[in-house]
Coordinates of C-alpha atoms and ligand atoms in Angstrom, one line a residue:
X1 CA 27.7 -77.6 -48.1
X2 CA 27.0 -74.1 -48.9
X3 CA 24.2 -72.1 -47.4
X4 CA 21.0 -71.0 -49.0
X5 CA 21.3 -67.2 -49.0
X6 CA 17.8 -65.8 -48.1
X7 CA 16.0 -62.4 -48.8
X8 CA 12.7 -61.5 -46.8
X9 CA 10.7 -58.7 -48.3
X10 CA 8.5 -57.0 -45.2
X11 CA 10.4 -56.5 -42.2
X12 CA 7.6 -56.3 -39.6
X13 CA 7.4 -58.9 -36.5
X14 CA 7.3 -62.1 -38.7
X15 CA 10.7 -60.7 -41.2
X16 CA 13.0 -59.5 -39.5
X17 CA 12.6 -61.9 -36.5
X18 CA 12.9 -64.6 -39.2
X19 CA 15.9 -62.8 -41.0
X20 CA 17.6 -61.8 -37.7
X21 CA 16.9 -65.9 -36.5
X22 CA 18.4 -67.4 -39.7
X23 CA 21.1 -64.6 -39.6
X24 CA 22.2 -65.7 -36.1
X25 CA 23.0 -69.1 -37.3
X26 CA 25.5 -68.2 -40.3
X27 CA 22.9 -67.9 -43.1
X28 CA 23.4 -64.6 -45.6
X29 CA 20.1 -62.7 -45.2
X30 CA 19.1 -59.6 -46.9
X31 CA 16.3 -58.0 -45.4
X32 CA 14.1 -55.8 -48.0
X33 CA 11.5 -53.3 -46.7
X34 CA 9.8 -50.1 -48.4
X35 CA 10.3 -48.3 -45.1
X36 CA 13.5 -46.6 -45.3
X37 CA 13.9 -45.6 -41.8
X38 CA 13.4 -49.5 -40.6
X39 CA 16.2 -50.1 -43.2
X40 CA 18.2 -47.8 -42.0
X41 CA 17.6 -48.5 -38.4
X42 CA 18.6 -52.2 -38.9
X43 CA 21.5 -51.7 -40.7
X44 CA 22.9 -49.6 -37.5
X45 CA 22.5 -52.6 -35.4
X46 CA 19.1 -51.4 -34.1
X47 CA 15.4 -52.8 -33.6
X48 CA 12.5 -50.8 -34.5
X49 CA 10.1 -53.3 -32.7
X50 CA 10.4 -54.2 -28.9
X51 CA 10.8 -57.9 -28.9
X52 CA 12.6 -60.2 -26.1
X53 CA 16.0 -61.7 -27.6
X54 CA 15.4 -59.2 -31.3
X55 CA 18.1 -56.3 -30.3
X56 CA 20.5 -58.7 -29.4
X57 CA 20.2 -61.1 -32.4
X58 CA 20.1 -57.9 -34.7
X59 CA 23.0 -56.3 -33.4
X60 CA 25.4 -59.5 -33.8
X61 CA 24.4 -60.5 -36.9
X62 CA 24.7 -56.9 -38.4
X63 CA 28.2 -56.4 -36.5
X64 CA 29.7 -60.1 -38.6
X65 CA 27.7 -58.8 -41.7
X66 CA 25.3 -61.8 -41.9
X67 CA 22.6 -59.3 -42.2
X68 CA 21.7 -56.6 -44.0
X69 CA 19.0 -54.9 -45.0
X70 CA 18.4 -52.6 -47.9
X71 CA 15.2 -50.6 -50.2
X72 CA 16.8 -51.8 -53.1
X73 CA 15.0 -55.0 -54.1
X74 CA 17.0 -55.8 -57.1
X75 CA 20.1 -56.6 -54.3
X76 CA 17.8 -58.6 -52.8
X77 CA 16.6 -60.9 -55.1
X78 CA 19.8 -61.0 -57.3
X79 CA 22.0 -61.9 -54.1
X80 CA 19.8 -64.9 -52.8
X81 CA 18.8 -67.9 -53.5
X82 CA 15.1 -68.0 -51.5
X83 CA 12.7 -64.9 -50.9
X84 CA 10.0 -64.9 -48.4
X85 CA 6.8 -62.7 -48.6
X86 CA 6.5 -61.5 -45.3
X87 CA 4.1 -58.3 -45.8
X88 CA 1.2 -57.5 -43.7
X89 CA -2.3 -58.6 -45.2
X90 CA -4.5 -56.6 -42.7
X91 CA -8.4 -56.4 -42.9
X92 CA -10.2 -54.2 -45.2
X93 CA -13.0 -52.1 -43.6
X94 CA -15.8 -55.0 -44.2
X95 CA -13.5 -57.6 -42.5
X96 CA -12.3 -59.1 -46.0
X97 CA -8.4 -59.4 -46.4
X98 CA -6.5 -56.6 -47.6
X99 CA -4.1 -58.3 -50.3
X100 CA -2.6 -55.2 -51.7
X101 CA 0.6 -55.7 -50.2
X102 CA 1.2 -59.2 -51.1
X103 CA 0.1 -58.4 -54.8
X104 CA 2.4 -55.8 -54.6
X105 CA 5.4 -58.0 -53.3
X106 CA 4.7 -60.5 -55.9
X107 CA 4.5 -57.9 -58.9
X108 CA 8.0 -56.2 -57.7
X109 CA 9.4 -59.8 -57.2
X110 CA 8.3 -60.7 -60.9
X111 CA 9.4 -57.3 -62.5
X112 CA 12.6 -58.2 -60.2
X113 CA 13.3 -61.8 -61.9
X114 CA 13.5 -60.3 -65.5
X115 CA 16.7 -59.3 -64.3
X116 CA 18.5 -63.1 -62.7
X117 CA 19.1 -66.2 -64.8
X118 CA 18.7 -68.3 -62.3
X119 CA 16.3 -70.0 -60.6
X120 CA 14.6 -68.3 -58.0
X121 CA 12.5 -69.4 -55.0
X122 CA 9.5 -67.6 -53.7
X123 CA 7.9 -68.3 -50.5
X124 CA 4.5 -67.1 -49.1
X125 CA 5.2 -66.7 -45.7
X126 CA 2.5 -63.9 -45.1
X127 CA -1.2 -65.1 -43.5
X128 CA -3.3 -65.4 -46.8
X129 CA -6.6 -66.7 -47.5
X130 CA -6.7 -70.4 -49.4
X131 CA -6.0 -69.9 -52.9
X132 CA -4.4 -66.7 -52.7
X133 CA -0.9 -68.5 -53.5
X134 CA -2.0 -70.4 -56.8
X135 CA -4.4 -68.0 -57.7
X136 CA -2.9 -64.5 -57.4
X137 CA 0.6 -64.6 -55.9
X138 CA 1.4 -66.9 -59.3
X139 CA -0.4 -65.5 -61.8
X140 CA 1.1 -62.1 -60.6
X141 CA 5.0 -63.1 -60.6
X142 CA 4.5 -65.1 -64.0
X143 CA 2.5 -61.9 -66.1
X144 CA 5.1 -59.5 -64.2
X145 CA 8.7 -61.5 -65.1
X146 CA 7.4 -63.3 -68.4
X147 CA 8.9 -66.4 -67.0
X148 CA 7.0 -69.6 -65.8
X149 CA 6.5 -71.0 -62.2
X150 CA 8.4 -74.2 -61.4
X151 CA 10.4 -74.3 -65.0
X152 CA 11.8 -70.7 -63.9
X153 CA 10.8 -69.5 -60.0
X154 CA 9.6 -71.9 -57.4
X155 CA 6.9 -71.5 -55.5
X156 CA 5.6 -72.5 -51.6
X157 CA 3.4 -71.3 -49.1
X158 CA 4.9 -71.6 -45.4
X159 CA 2.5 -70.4 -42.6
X160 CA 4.2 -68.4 -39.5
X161 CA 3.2 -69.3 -36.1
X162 CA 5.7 -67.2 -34.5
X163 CA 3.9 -65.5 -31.2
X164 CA 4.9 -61.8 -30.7
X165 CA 6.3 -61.6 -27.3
X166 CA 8.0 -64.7 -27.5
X167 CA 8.6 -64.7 -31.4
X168 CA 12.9 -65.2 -30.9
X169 CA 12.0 -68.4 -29.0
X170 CA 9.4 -69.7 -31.1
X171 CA 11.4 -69.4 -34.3
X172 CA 14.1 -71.4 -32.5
X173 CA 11.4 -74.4 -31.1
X174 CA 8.7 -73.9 -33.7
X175 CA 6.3 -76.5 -33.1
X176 CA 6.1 -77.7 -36.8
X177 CA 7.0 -76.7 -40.2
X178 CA 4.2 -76.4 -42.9
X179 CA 5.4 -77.0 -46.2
X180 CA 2.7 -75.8 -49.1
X181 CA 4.4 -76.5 -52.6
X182 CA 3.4 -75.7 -55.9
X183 CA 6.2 -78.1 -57.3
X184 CA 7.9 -80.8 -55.4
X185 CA 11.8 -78.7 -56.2
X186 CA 10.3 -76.1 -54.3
X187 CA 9.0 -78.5 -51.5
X188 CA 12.6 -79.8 -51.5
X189 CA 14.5 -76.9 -51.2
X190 CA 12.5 -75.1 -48.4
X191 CA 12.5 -78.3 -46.5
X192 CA 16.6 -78.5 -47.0
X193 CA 16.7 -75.0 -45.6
X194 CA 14.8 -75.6 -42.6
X195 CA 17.1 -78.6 -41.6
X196 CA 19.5 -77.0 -42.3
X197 CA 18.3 -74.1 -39.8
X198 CA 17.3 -76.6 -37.1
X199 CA 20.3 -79.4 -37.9
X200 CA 18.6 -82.4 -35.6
X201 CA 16.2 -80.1 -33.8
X202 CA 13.9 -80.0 -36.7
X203 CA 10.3 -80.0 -35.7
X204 CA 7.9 -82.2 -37.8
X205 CA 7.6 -81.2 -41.5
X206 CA 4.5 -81.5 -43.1
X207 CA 4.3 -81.6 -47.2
X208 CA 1.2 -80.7 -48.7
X209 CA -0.6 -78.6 -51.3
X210 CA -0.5 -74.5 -51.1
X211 CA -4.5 -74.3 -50.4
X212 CA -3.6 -77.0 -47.4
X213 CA -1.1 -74.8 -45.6
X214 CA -3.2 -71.7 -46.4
X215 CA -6.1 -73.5 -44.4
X216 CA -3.8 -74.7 -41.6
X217 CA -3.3 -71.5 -40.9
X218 CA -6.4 -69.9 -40.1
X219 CA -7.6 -72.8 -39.0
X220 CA -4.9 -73.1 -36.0
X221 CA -5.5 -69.0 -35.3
X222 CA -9.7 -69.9 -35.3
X223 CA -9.6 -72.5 -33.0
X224 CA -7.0 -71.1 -30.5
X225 CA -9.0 -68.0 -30.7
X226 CA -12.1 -70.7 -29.8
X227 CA -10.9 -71.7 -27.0
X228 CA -10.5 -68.4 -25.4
X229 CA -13.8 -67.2 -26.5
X230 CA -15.3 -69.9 -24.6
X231 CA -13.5 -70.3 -21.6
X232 CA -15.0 -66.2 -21.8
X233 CA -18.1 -67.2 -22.0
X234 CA -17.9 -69.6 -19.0
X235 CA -16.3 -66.9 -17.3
X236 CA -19.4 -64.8 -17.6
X237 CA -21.6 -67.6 -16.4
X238 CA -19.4 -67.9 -12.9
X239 CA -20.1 -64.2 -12.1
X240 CA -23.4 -64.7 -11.9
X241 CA -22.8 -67.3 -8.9
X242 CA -21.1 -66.2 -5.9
X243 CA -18.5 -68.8 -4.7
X244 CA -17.9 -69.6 -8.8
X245 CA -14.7 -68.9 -10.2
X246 CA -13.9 -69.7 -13.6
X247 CA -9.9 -69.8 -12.9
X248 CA -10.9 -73.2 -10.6
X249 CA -13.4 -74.3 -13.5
X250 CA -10.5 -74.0 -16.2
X251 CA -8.1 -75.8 -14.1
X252 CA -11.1 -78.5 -13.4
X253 CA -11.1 -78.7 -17.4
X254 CA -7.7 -78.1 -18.5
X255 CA -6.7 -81.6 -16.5
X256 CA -8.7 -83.3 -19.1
X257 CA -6.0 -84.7 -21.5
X258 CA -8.7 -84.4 -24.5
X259 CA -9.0 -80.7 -23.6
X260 CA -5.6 -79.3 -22.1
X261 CA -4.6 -76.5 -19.7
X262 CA -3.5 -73.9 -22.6
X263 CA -5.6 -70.8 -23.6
X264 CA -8.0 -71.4 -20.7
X265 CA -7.3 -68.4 -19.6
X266 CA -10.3 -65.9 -19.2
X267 CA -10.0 -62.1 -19.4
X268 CA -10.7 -59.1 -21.1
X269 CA -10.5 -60.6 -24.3
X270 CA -8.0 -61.1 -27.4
X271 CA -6.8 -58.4 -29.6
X272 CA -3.7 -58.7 -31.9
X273 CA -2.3 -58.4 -35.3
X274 CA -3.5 -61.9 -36.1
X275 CA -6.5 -63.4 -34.6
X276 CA -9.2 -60.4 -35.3
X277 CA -8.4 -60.1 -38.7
X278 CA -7.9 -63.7 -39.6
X279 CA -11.2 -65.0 -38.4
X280 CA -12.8 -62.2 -40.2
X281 CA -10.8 -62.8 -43.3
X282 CA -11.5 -66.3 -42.8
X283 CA -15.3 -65.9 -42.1
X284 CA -15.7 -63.5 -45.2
X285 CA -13.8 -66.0 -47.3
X286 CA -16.0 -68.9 -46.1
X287 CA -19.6 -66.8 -46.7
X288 CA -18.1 -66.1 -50.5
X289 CA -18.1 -69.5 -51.0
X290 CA -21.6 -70.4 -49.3
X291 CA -20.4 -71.7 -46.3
X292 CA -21.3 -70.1 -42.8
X293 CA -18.7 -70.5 -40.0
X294 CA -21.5 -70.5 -37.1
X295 CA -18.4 -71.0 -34.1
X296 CA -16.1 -68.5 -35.7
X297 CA -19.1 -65.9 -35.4
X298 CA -19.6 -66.8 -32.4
X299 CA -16.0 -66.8 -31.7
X300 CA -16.0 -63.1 -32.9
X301 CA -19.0 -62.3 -31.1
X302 CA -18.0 -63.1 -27.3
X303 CA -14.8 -61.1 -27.8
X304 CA -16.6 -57.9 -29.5
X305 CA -18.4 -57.9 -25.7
X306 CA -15.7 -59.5 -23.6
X307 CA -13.6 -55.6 -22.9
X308 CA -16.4 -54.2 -21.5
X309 CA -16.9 -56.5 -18.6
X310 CA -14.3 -54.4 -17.3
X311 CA -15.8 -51.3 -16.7
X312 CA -18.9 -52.8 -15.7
X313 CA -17.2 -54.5 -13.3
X314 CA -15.3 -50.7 -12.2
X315 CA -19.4 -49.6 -11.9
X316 CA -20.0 -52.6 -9.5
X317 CA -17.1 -51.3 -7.6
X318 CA -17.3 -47.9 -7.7
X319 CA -20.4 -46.8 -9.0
X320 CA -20.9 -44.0 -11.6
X321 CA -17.6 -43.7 -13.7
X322 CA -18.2 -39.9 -14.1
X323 CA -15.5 -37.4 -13.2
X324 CA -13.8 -40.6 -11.8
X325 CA -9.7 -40.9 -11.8
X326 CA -9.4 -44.7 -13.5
X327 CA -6.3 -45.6 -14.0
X328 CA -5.3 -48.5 -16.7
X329 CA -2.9 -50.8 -16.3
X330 CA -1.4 -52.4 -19.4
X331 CA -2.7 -51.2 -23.2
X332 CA -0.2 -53.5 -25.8
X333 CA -2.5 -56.6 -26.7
X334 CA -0.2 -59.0 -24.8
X335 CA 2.7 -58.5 -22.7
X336 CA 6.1 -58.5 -23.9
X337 CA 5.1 -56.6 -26.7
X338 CA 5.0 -53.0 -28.0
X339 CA 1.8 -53.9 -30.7
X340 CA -1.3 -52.3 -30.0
X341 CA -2.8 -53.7 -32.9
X342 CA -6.6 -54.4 -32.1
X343 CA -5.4 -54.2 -28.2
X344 CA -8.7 -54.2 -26.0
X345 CA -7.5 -51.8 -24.2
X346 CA -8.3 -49.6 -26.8
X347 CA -12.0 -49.9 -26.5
X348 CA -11.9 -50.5 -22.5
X349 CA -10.1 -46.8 -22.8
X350 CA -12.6 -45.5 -25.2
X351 CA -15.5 -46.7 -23.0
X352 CA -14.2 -45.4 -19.8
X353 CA -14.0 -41.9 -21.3
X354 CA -17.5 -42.1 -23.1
X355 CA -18.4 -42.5 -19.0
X356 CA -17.0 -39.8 -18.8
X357 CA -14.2 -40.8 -16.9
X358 CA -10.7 -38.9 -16.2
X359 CA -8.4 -41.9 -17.6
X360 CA -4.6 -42.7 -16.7
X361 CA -2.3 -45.0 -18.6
X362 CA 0.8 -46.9 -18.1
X363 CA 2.3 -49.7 -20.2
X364 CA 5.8 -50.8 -20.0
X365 CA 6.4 -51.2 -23.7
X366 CA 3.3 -49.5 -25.7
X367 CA 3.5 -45.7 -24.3
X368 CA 4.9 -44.4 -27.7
X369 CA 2.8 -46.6 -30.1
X370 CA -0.4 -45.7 -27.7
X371 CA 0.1 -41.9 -28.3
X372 CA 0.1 -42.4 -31.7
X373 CA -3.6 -44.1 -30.9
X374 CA -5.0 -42.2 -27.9
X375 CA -3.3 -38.2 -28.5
X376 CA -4.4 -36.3 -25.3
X377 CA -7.7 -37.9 -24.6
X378 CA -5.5 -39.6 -21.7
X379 CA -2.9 -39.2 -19.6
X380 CA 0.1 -41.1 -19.5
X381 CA 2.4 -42.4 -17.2
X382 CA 5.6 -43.2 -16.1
X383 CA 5.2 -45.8 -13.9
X384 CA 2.8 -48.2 -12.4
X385 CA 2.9 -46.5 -9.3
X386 CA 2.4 -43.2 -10.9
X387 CA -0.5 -44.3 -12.8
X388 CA -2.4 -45.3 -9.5
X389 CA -1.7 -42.2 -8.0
X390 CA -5.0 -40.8 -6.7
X391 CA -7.1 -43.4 -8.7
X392 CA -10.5 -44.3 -7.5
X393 CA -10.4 -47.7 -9.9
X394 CA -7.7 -49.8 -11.0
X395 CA -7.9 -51.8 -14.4
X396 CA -5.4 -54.7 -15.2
X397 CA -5.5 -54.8 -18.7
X398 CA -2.6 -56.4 -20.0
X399 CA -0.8 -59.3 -17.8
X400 CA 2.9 -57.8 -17.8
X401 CA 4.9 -59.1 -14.9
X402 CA 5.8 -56.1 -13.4
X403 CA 1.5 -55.6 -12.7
X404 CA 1.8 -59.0 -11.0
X405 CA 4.1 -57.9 -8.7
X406 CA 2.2 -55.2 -7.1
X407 CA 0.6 -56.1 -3.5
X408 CA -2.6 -55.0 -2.0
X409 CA -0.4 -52.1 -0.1
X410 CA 0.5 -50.8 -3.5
X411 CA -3.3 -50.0 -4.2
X412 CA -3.7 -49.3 -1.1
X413 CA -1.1 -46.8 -0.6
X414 CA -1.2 -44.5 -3.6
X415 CA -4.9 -45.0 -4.4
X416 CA -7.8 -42.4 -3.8
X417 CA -10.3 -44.9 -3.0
X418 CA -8.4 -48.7 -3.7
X419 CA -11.0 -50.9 -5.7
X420 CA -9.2 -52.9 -8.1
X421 CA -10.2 -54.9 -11.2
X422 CA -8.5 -57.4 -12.6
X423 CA -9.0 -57.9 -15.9
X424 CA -6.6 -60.6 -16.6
X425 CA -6.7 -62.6 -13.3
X426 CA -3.3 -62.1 -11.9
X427 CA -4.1 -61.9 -8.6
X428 CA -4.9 -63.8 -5.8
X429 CA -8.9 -63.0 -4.9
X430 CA -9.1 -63.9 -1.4
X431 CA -5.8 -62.2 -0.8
X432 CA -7.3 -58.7 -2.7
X433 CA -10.2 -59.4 -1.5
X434 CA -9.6 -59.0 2.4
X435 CA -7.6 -56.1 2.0
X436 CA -9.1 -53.7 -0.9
X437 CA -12.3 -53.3 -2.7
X438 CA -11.9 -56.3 -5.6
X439 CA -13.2 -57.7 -9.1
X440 CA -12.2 -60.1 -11.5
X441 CA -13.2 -61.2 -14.8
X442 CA -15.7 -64.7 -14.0
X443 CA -15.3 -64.6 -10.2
X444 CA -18.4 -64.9 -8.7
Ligands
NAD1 N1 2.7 -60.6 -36.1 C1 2.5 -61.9 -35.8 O1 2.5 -62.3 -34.6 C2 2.3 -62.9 -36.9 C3 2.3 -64.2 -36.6 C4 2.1 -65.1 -37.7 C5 1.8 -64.7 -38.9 N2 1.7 -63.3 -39.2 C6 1.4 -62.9 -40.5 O2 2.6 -62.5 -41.1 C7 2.4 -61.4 -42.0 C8 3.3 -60.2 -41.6 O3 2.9 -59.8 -40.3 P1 3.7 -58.7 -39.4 O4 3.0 -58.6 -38.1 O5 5.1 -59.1 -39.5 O6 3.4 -57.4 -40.3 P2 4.0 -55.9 -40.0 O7 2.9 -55.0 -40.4 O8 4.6 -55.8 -38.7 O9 5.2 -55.8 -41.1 C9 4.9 -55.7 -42.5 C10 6.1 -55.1 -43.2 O10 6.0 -55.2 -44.6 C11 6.5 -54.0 -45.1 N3 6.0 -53.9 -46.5 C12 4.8 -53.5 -47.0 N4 4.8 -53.6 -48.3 C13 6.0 -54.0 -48.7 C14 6.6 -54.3 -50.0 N5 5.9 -54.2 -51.1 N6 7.8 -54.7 -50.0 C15 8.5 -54.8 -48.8 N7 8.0 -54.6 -47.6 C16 6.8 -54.2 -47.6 C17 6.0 -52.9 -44.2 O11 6.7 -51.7 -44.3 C18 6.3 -53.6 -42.8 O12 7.5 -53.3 -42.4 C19 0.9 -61.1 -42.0 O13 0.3 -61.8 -43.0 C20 0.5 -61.7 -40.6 O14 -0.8 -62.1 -40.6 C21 2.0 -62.4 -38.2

């Protein structure tokens, strides 16, 4: 049987770890971005985003000429058989989504389809709000190529759940696949390329209705982003209590088969590319329709206040921030990833210097993309050791492995005055504890 060739129009995080995954198993992918230097990046073999497994994937599957990627759409579209959206839809100022860029991919993919015969499918793979498939994404191709959907183009929406920092892996073992079809051709076809993608390995498929698979979506990234907030919230409540700790609570919890151990994990907060935007995009479309979303406010609300626990907690340890050293471990929104996207340590950073501290930063993926953010309001540097040079305060802000590593002696050692505050509770408290001056998010 021959393979679907595929084309993916936006090669951020979610399209070109898509393209490079399907292009590492033998399927023809064309990647198709406006940025010409991503383009031209990729096609040397190259990965413009730090992701675990990408470089790798994208440098074998340029090399045996599965994939390619190009600015000319028309290649694109004509040369495949399936194209996904995969464009960013970020938040507007007032929390709304931003759909310019879909409507923009959906125009250019109708104006495109003027010029093929054949049959053409078009998948939705960006994170849009329900309707947005039926009601503008169609409506846009149809007015754009003069042709109809389902007689002429196909049409689905197929929600990403990839994780960055782990997006190679989880396009390999996705959990599920959602299948949101306008017509049932279009249903069958996507679902014939995914098993043909994951041969016996395929995940459960769900068929359903566009507005269905829109909802999944924000649905999964509201109540993940729930469970975080609260555990949070409980965290708050055990630093009130000395002897609390929220790490035992969560554990307690977690054992509970109707809860679960995952995203129990308290800390500084959630940032992202995803979760802040979607609830608000997902809250805003609810309140259009007359419908309040009282847990997703709530939701939003504990993580607006969660990152600046942290420098209250510094203040605990060291008093007075002012004309302080303070040095910042970690500023990419997870680990394992270059995206500062709505990182908290943005606004932990910003904080610390409205205290008028004197703040040092180190990352082991985000320095370049955090200049771009913090210019010379901060210093950065080259090393985790180099960063706690002279410091009177430590903050773990992101949970990279290389932090975890670091002992007491490390703190102690190249410190100023070692007080340490773990924002992300990687270490061991009675182990810090004895030997340094130590806080951690909901440890009482
Ligand atoms: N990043 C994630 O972890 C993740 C996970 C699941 C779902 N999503 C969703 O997937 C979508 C894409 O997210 P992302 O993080 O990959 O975005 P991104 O910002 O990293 O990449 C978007 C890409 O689209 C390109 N682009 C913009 N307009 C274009 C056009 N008209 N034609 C072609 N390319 C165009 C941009 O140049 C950019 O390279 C969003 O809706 C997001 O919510 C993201």
């Amino acid at each position: 049987m021959v393979k679907f060739r595929i084309s993916f129009m936006g090669l951020g995080y979610v399209g070109l770890v898509s393209a490079a995954c399907f292009a590492s198993r033998g399927f023809n992918v064309i990647g198709f971005d406006v940025d010409e230097s991503k383009v031209k990046k990729i096609n040397q073999g190259l990965s413009p985003i730090f992701e675990p497994g990408l470089s790798k994937l994208i440098e074998q599957s340029v090399k045996n000429g599965y994939l390619k990627s190009t600015t000319n759409l028309v290649e694109a579209i004509v040369n495949t058989d399936i194209t996904f959206i995969t464009v960013g839809t970020p938040s507007r100022e007032d929390g709304n989504i931003d759909l310019r860029y879909v409507e923009e991919a959906a125009r250019m993919i109708g104006e495109t389809l003027q010029q093929k015969d054949e049959w053409h499918l078009v998948v939705v793979k960006s994170t849009v709000t329900p309707t947005t498939t039926e009601k503008v994404v169609k409506p846009i191709i149809e007015k754009a190529s003069g042709k109809r959907c389902c007689k002429d183009f196909g049409l689905c929406m197929n929600p990403e759940f990839l994780r960055e920092g782990s997006a190679v892996e989880d396009t390999f073992k996705a959990d599920r696949i959602i299948i949101g079809e306008v017509d049932t051709r279009s249903g069958n076809i996507l679902e014939a390329l995914y098993r043909e993608f994951y041969g016996n390995n395929i995940p459960p498929v769900i068929r359903t209705t566009p507005v269905n698979a829109e909802l999944i979506k924000y649905a999964n990234n509201a109540f993940l982003a729930m469970k975080v907030s609260f555990i949070n919230m409980i965290a708050n409540l055990c630093q009130k209590f000395p002897g609390a700790d929220v790490e035992i609570v969560a554990k307690g919890i977690g054992l509970d088969k109707r809860i679960g151990p995952l995203f129990l994990k308290a800390g500084a907060g959630w940032g992202g590319s995803c979760w802040p935007k979607d609830l608000k995009a997902l809250r805003n479309f609810a309140n259009r329709v007359n419908i309040d979303l009282p847990l997703v406010d709530a939701t939003l609300k504990v993580n607006d206040e969660q990152p600046y626990i942290l420098v209250e907690l510094a203040k605990s340890l060291i008093g007075n921030l002012a004309g302080r050293k303070i040095a910042v471990l970690g500023l990419s929104f997870k680990p394992n990833t270059d995206d500062m996207r709505e990182a908290v340590s943005i606004r932990i950073i910003k904080k610390l210097i409205d205290e008028g501290a004197y703040v040092v930063v180190y990352d082991p993926a985000a320095l370049n993309n955090a200049k771009k953010i913090f210019g010379n309001i901060v210093k950065f540097a080259s090393s985790s050791i180099d960063c706690l040079k002279d410091a009177d305060c430590a903050l773990i802000v992101t949970e990279w492995d290389e932090f975890k590593r670091l002992k007491p002696d490390d703190f102690i050692k190249y410190m100023r005055t070692p007080a340490v505050v773990d924002g992300r509770r990687i270490y061991d408290p009675v182990v810090f504890s004895s030997k340094l001056r130590f806080a951690a998010v909901g440890l009482g």
